Amino acid sequence: MKRLIAAALFAAPLFAMAAPVNLLTNGSFESTVVGSGSYTIVNSTAGWTVGPNGLEIRNNVAGSAFDGVNFVELDTTANSWISQTLNTVFGATYTMSFAYANRPDQLGAASNGLSWSIGSLSGLVGNNTNTTWQTFTTTFTGTGSPMTLKFAAAGISDSYGTSLDKVSVTAVPEPESLALLLAGLGAMGVVLRRRKA
Ligand SMILES: [Ca+2]
Ligand SMILES: [Ca+2]
């Protein structure tokens, strides 16, 4: 029994490591309470730095959330931006992903678009009239210093823009960590088999 407990204690952090943890705070924009079917424009929300034109948080209005009940739009009354800074480990690989869609009453491709950047990487999505949620995923390498993930409305500044939801940054496990995980699972298996016998 002692052995089993020891093996479980050894393996517990390895199991925790196997599940990817979102390194961002409030990545799905659920922290601000918004009435169902309504929206609000805020100057702050948990985790994110909000640009001077605010952040529009919607609870299933002008589209529905990709994840949870809230999603956001960065062309509030005018083009705005949000950012969040996270600590990174030098040389470590991270996966960054988010969901985006244009609103059902979108005003056309030139009004839409969402630019993103982290470190030296940047891109533009949603500069079209597609109203279905799509996901974007990329990887980046940690600098060992805090890195800032930023999103900004990229189309014509006209209060209609591309929606954003479920922003996530997760650490990609190192091969050595995976080997450790497998070794931990193996050790548990041996102990369990011995216990059965
Ligand atoms: Ca959400
Ligand atoms: Ca716009």
PDB file of C-alpha atoms and ligand atoms in Angstrom:
ATOM      1  CA  MET A   1       0.000   0.000   0.000  1.00  0.00           C
ATOM      2  CA  LYS A   2       2.859   2.359   0.890  1.00  0.00           C
ATOM      3  CA  ARG A   3       4.374   1.700  -2.487  1.00  0.00           C
ATOM      4  CA  LEU A   4       1.109   2.480  -4.223  1.00  0.00           C
ATOM      5  CA  ILE A   5       0.816   5.797  -2.359  1.00  0.00           C
ATOM      6  CA  ALA A   6       4.434   6.623  -3.175  1.00  0.00           C
ATOM      7  CA  ALA A   7       3.842   5.865  -6.856  1.00  0.00           C
ATOM      8  CA  ALA A   8       0.647   7.948  -6.868  1.00  0.00           C
ATOM      9  CA  LEU A   9       2.453  10.882  -5.236  1.00  0.00           C
ATOM     10  CA  PHE A  10       5.232  10.577  -7.805  1.00  0.00           C
ATOM     11  CA  ALA A  11       2.836  10.405 -10.736  1.00  0.00           C
ATOM     12  CA  ALA A  12       0.355  13.102  -9.636  1.00  0.00           C
ATOM     13  CA  PRO A  13       2.366  16.111 -10.896  1.00  0.00           C
ATOM     14  CA  LEU A  14       3.049  14.203 -14.112  1.00  0.00           C
ATOM     15  CA  PHE A  15      -0.674  13.748 -14.690  1.00  0.00           C
ATOM     16  CA  ALA A  16      -1.160  17.457 -14.008  1.00  0.00           C
ATOM     17  CA  MET A  17       1.536  18.236 -16.572  1.00  0.00           C
ATOM     18  CA  ALA A  18      -0.228  16.085 -19.179  1.00  0.00           C
ATOM     19  CA  ALA A  19      -3.300  18.352 -19.200  1.00  0.00           C
ATOM     20  CA  PRO A  20      -2.509  21.620 -21.022  1.00  0.00           C
ATOM     21  CA  VAL A  21      -3.089  24.617 -18.762  1.00  0.00           C
ATOM     22  CA  ASN A  22      -4.113  27.949 -20.283  1.00  0.00           C
ATOM     23  CA  LEU A  23      -1.419  30.424 -19.212  1.00  0.00           C
ATOM     24  CA  LEU A  24      -3.771  33.342 -19.914  1.00  0.00           C
ATOM     25  CA  THR A  25      -6.243  34.802 -17.437  1.00  0.00           C
ATOM     26  CA  ASN A  26      -9.842  35.141 -18.640  1.00  0.00           C
ATOM     27  CA  GLY A  27      -8.984  33.849 -22.125  1.00  0.00           C
ATOM     28  CA  SER A  28     -12.664  33.107 -22.852  1.00  0.00           C
ATOM     29  CA  PHE A  29     -13.846  36.528 -21.564  1.00  0.00           C
ATOM     30  CA  GLU A  30     -16.262  34.964 -19.070  1.00  0.00           C
ATOM     31  CA  SER A  31     -15.060  37.012 -16.033  1.00  0.00           C
ATOM     32  CA  THR A  32     -17.260  40.048 -16.751  1.00  0.00           C
ATOM     33  CA  VAL A  33     -20.933  39.316 -16.087  1.00  0.00           C
ATOM     34  CA  VAL A  34     -23.123  40.444 -18.999  1.00  0.00           C
ATOM     35  CA  GLY A  35     -26.882  39.836 -19.204  1.00  0.00           C
ATOM     36  CA  SER A  36     -27.942  37.210 -21.734  1.00  0.00           C
ATOM     37  CA  GLY A  37     -28.763  38.829 -25.094  1.00  0.00           C
ATOM     38  CA  SER A  38     -26.956  42.078 -24.231  1.00  0.00           C
ATOM     39  CA  TYR A  39     -23.501  43.660 -24.453  1.00  0.00           C
ATOM     40  CA  THR A  40     -21.329  46.089 -22.567  1.00  0.00           C
ATOM     41  CA  ILE A  41     -18.262  48.158 -23.443  1.00  0.00           C
ATOM     42  CA  VAL A  42     -15.668  48.031 -20.660  1.00  0.00           C
ATOM     43  CA  ASN A  43     -12.361  49.774 -19.987  1.00  0.00           C
ATOM     44  CA  SER A  44     -11.017  46.831 -18.015  1.00  0.00           C
ATOM     45  CA  THR A  45     -11.610  43.109 -17.577  1.00  0.00           C
ATOM     46  CA  ALA A  46      -9.671  40.425 -15.683  1.00  0.00           C
ATOM     47  CA  GLY A  47      -6.248  39.662 -17.145  1.00  0.00           C
ATOM     48  CA  TRP A  48      -6.361  41.987 -20.148  1.00  0.00           C
ATOM     49  CA  THR A  49      -5.060  45.492 -20.764  1.00  0.00           C
ATOM     50  CA  VAL A  50      -7.777  47.327 -22.723  1.00  0.00           C
ATOM     51  CA  GLY A  51      -7.066  50.078 -25.276  1.00  0.00           C
ATOM     52  CA  PRO A  52      -8.616  53.565 -24.995  1.00  0.00           C
ATOM     53  CA  ASN A  53     -11.628  52.649 -27.148  1.00  0.00           C
ATOM     54  CA  GLY A  54     -12.624  49.855 -24.762  1.00  0.00           C
ATOM     55  CA  LEU A  55     -13.647  46.247 -25.233  1.00  0.00           C
ATOM     56  CA  GLU A  56     -17.151  45.158 -26.280  1.00  0.00           C
ATOM     57  CA  ILE A  57     -18.204  42.034 -24.359  1.00  0.00           C
ATOM     58  CA  ARG A  58     -21.304  40.266 -25.677  1.00  0.00           C
ATOM     59  CA  ASN A  59     -23.431  37.561 -24.141  1.00  0.00           C
ATOM     60  CA  ASN A  60     -24.995  35.829 -27.141  1.00  0.00           C
ATOM     61  CA  VAL A  61     -25.969  38.967 -29.045  1.00  0.00           C
ATOM     62  CA  ALA A  62     -24.875  39.754 -32.658  1.00  0.00           C
ATOM     63  CA  GLY A  63     -23.681  36.168 -32.848  1.00  0.00           C
ATOM     64  CA  SER A  64     -23.196  33.559 -30.128  1.00  0.00           C
ATOM     65  CA  ALA A  65     -20.134  32.606 -28.112  1.00  0.00           C
ATOM     66  CA  PHE A  66     -17.691  29.986 -29.351  1.00  0.00           C
ATOM     67  CA  ASP A  67     -16.975  28.993 -25.741  1.00  0.00           C
ATOM     68  CA  GLY A  68     -19.067  29.778 -22.638  1.00  0.00           C
ATOM     69  CA  VAL A  69     -21.552  32.641 -23.041  1.00  0.00           C
ATOM     70  CA  ASN A  70     -19.335  35.696 -23.644  1.00  0.00           C
ATOM     71  CA  PHE A  71     -17.232  36.710 -26.633  1.00  0.00           C
ATOM     72  CA  VAL A  72     -15.716  40.067 -27.555  1.00  0.00           C
ATOM     73  CA  GLU A  73     -15.377  42.528 -30.422  1.00  0.00           C
ATOM     74  CA  LEU A  74     -12.617  45.110 -30.703  1.00  0.00           C
ATOM     75  CA  ASP A  75     -14.336  47.610 -33.039  1.00  0.00           C
ATOM     76  CA  THR A  76     -16.448  48.979 -30.175  1.00  0.00           C
ATOM     77  CA  THR A  77     -17.500  52.494 -31.172  1.00  0.00           C
ATOM     78  CA  ALA A  78     -14.137  52.658 -32.940  1.00  0.00           C
ATOM     79  CA  ASN A  79     -11.167  50.348 -33.445  1.00  0.00           C
ATOM     80  CA  SER A  80      -9.622  49.217 -30.171  1.00  0.00           C
ATOM     81  CA  TRP A  81      -7.138  46.660 -28.874  1.00  0.00           C
ATOM     82  CA  ILE A  82      -6.450  44.318 -25.929  1.00  0.00           C
ATOM     83  CA  SER A  83      -3.229  42.737 -24.680  1.00  0.00           C
ATOM     84  CA  GLN A  84      -2.027  40.347 -22.004  1.00  0.00           C
ATOM     85  CA  THR A  85       1.551  39.753 -20.870  1.00  0.00           C
ATOM     86  CA  LEU A  86       2.738  36.335 -19.768  1.00  0.00           C
ATOM     87  CA  ASN A  87       5.999  34.981 -18.397  1.00  0.00           C
ATOM     88  CA  THR A  88       7.836  32.589 -20.689  1.00  0.00           C
ATOM     89  CA  VAL A  89      10.700  30.129 -20.337  1.00  0.00           C
ATOM     90  CA  PHE A  90      13.635  30.718 -22.692  1.00  0.00           C
ATOM     91  CA  GLY A  91      13.561  28.267 -25.601  1.00  0.00           C
ATOM     92  CA  ALA A  92      10.280  26.614 -24.551  1.00  0.00           C
ATOM     93  CA  THR A  93       7.606  26.053 -27.201  1.00  0.00           C
ATOM     94  CA  TYR A  94       4.115  27.449 -26.690  1.00  0.00           C
ATOM     95  CA  THR A  95       0.862  26.963 -28.604  1.00  0.00           C
ATOM     96  CA  MET A  96      -1.325  30.055 -29.032  1.00  0.00           C
ATOM     97  CA  SER A  97      -4.867  29.657 -30.333  1.00  0.00           C
ATOM     98  CA  PHE A  98      -8.105  31.618 -30.577  1.00  0.00           C
ATOM     99  CA  ALA A  99     -11.508  31.527 -32.290  1.00  0.00           C
ATOM    100  CA  TYR A 100     -12.784  34.311 -34.557  1.00  0.00           C
ATOM    101  CA  ALA A 101     -15.882  35.055 -36.651  1.00  0.00           C
ATOM    102  CA  ASN A 102     -17.580  38.050 -38.229  1.00  0.00           C
ATOM    103  CA  ARG A 103     -20.914  39.229 -36.875  1.00  0.00           C
ATOM    104  CA  PRO A 104     -24.118  38.227 -38.734  1.00  0.00           C
ATOM    105  CA  ASP A 105     -24.828  41.904 -39.550  1.00  0.00           C
ATOM    106  CA  GLN A 106     -21.229  42.558 -40.639  1.00  0.00           C
ATOM    107  CA  LEU A 107     -20.754  45.496 -42.989  1.00  0.00           C
ATOM    108  CA  GLY A 108     -18.379  43.833 -45.441  1.00  0.00           C
ATOM    109  CA  ALA A 109     -14.815  42.603 -45.688  1.00  0.00           C
ATOM    110  CA  ALA A 110     -13.259  46.079 -45.466  1.00  0.00           C
ATOM    111  CA  SER A 111     -14.948  46.635 -42.078  1.00  0.00           C
ATOM    112  CA  ASN A 112     -13.664  43.368 -40.637  1.00  0.00           C
ATOM    113  CA  GLY A 113     -10.335  41.898 -39.615  1.00  0.00           C
ATOM    114  CA  LEU A 114      -8.435  41.161 -36.464  1.00  0.00           C
ATOM    115  CA  SER A 115      -4.664  41.466 -36.165  1.00  0.00           C
ATOM    116  CA  TRP A 116      -2.699  39.503 -33.547  1.00  0.00           C
ATOM    117  CA  SER A 117       0.905  39.618 -32.411  1.00  0.00           C
ATOM    118  CA  ILE A 118       3.189  37.956 -29.901  1.00  0.00           C
ATOM    119  CA  GLY A 119       6.970  38.492 -29.844  1.00  0.00           C
ATOM    120  CA  SER A 120       8.149  38.817 -33.429  1.00  0.00           C
ATOM    121  CA  LEU A 121       5.116  36.920 -34.809  1.00  0.00           C
ATOM    122  CA  SER A 122       2.007  38.669 -36.130  1.00  0.00           C
ATOM    123  CA  GLY A 123      -0.901  38.019 -38.467  1.00  0.00           C
ATOM    124  CA  LEU A 124      -4.315  39.097 -39.712  1.00  0.00           C
ATOM    125  CA  VAL A 125      -7.500  37.007 -39.745  1.00  0.00           C
ATOM    126  CA  GLY A 126     -11.190  37.582 -40.446  1.00  0.00           C
ATOM    127  CA  ASN A 127     -10.759  40.225 -43.147  1.00  0.00           C
ATOM    128  CA  ASN A 128     -13.700  38.703 -45.033  1.00  0.00           C
ATOM    129  CA  THR A 129     -17.455  38.205 -44.573  1.00  0.00           C
ATOM    130  CA  ASN A 130     -17.399  34.714 -43.052  1.00  0.00           C
ATOM    131  CA  THR A 131     -19.741  34.607 -40.029  1.00  0.00           C
ATOM    132  CA  THR A 132     -18.923  31.081 -38.837  1.00  0.00           C
ATOM    133  CA  TRP A 133     -16.426  30.551 -36.007  1.00  0.00           C
ATOM    134  CA  GLN A 134     -13.002  29.453 -37.125  1.00  0.00           C
ATOM    135  CA  THR A 135      -9.954  28.625 -35.026  1.00  0.00           C
ATOM    136  CA  PHE A 136      -6.420  29.868 -35.528  1.00  0.00           C
ATOM    137  CA  THR A 137      -3.421  28.103 -33.980  1.00  0.00           C
ATOM    138  CA  THR A 138       0.281  28.885 -34.085  1.00  0.00           C
ATOM    139  CA  THR A 139       3.359  28.107 -32.010  1.00  0.00           C
ATOM    140  CA  PHE A 140       6.007  30.475 -30.694  1.00  0.00           C
ATOM    141  CA  THR A 141       9.227  30.177 -28.737  1.00  0.00           C
ATOM    142  CA  GLY A 142       9.628  31.684 -25.276  1.00  0.00           C
ATOM    143  CA  THR A 143      12.198  34.464 -24.866  1.00  0.00           C
ATOM    144  CA  GLY A 144      12.644  33.922 -21.114  1.00  0.00           C
ATOM    145  CA  SER A 145      11.164  37.383 -20.573  1.00  0.00           C
ATOM    146  CA  PRO A 146       7.531  38.482 -20.279  1.00  0.00           C
ATOM    147  CA  MET A 147       5.901  38.418 -23.739  1.00  0.00           C
ATOM    148  CA  THR A 148       2.806  40.359 -24.761  1.00  0.00           C
ATOM    149  CA  LEU A 149      -0.042  38.881 -26.788  1.00  0.00           C
ATOM    150  CA  LYS A 150      -2.038  41.606 -28.502  1.00  0.00           C
ATOM    151  CA  PHE A 151      -5.227  41.711 -30.593  1.00  0.00           C
ATOM    152  CA  ALA A 152      -6.406  44.792 -32.487  1.00  0.00           C
ATOM    153  CA  ALA A 153      -9.351  45.591 -34.753  1.00  0.00           C
ATOM    154  CA  ALA A 154      -7.901  45.888 -38.264  1.00  0.00           C
ATOM    155  CA  GLY A 155     -10.766  46.926 -40.553  1.00  0.00           C
ATOM    156  CA  ILE A 156     -12.425  50.295 -41.174  1.00  0.00           C
ATOM    157  CA  SER A 157     -13.233  51.873 -37.787  1.00  0.00           C
ATOM    158  CA  ASP A 158     -17.062  51.771 -37.942  1.00  0.00           C
ATOM    159  CA  SER A 159     -18.280  49.874 -34.831  1.00  0.00           C
ATOM    160  CA  TYR A 160     -18.623  46.574 -36.702  1.00  0.00           C
ATOM    161  CA  GLY A 161     -15.737  44.095 -36.530  1.00  0.00           C
ATOM    162  CA  THR A 162     -14.493  40.567 -36.067  1.00  0.00           C
ATOM    163  CA  SER A 163     -15.473  38.648 -32.918  1.00  0.00           C
ATOM    164  CA  LEU A 164     -12.913  36.887 -30.734  1.00  0.00           C
ATOM    165  CA  ASP A 165     -13.247  34.084 -28.146  1.00  0.00           C
ATOM    166  CA  LYS A 166     -11.369  31.269 -26.370  1.00  0.00           C
ATOM    167  CA  VAL A 167      -7.843  32.704 -26.486  1.00  0.00           C
ATOM    168  CA  SER A 168      -5.335  30.207 -25.160  1.00  0.00           C
ATOM    169  CA  VAL A 169      -1.580  29.898 -24.636  1.00  0.00           C
ATOM    170  CA  THR A 170      -0.292  26.516 -23.463  1.00  0.00           C
ATOM    171  CA  ALA A 171       3.214  25.156 -22.978  1.00  0.00           C
ATOM    172  CA  VAL A 172       4.151  22.292 -25.295  1.00  0.00           C
ATOM    173  CA  PRO A 173       5.726  19.557 -23.105  1.00  0.00           C
ATOM    174  CA  GLU A 174       9.435  18.955 -23.701  1.00  0.00           C
ATOM    175  CA  PRO A 175      10.308  15.467 -25.007  1.00  0.00           C
ATOM    176  CA  GLU A 176      12.124  14.809 -21.673  1.00  0.00           C
ATOM    177  CA  SER A 177       8.895  15.654 -19.796  1.00  0.00           C
ATOM    178  CA  LEU A 178       6.930  13.228 -21.942  1.00  0.00           C
ATOM    179  CA  ALA A 179       9.536  10.546 -21.253  1.00  0.00           C
ATOM    180  CA  LEU A 180       9.218  11.264 -17.521  1.00  0.00           C
ATOM    181  CA  LEU A 181       5.436  11.039 -17.791  1.00  0.00           C
ATOM    182  CA  LEU A 182       5.622   7.671 -19.522  1.00  0.00           C
ATOM    183  CA  ALA A 183       8.159   6.450 -16.944  1.00  0.00           C
ATOM    184  CA  GLY A 184       5.815   7.585 -14.150  1.00  0.00           C
ATOM    185  CA  LEU A 185       2.854   5.778 -15.696  1.00  0.00           C
ATOM    186  CA  GLY A 186       5.023   2.680 -16.170  1.00  0.00           C
ATOM    187  CA  ALA A 187       6.087   2.760 -12.494  1.00  0.00           C
ATOM    188  CA  MET A 188       2.452   3.004 -11.413  1.00  0.00           C
ATOM    189  CA  GLY A 189       1.567   0.048 -13.639  1.00  0.00           C
ATOM    190  CA  VAL A 190       4.317  -2.088 -12.112  1.00  0.00           C
ATOM    191  CA  VAL A 191       3.176  -1.268  -8.572  1.00  0.00           C
ATOM    192  CA  LEU A 192      -0.475  -1.973  -9.417  1.00  0.00           C
ATOM    193  CA  ARG A 193       0.414  -5.295 -11.048  1.00  0.00           C
ATOM    194  CA  ARG A 194       2.513  -6.297  -8.008  1.00  0.00           C
ATOM    195  CA  ARG A 195      -0.326  -5.331  -5.701  1.00  0.00           C
ATOM    196  CA  LYS A 196      -2.789  -7.478  -7.680  1.00  0.00           C
ATOM    197  CA  ALA A 197      -0.409 -10.439  -7.618  1.00  0.00           C
TER     198      ALA A 197
HETATM  199 CA    CA B   1     -16.210  32.867 -24.163  1.00  0.00          CA
HETATM  200 CA    CA B   2     -14.873  47.783 -38.533  1.00  0.00          CA
END
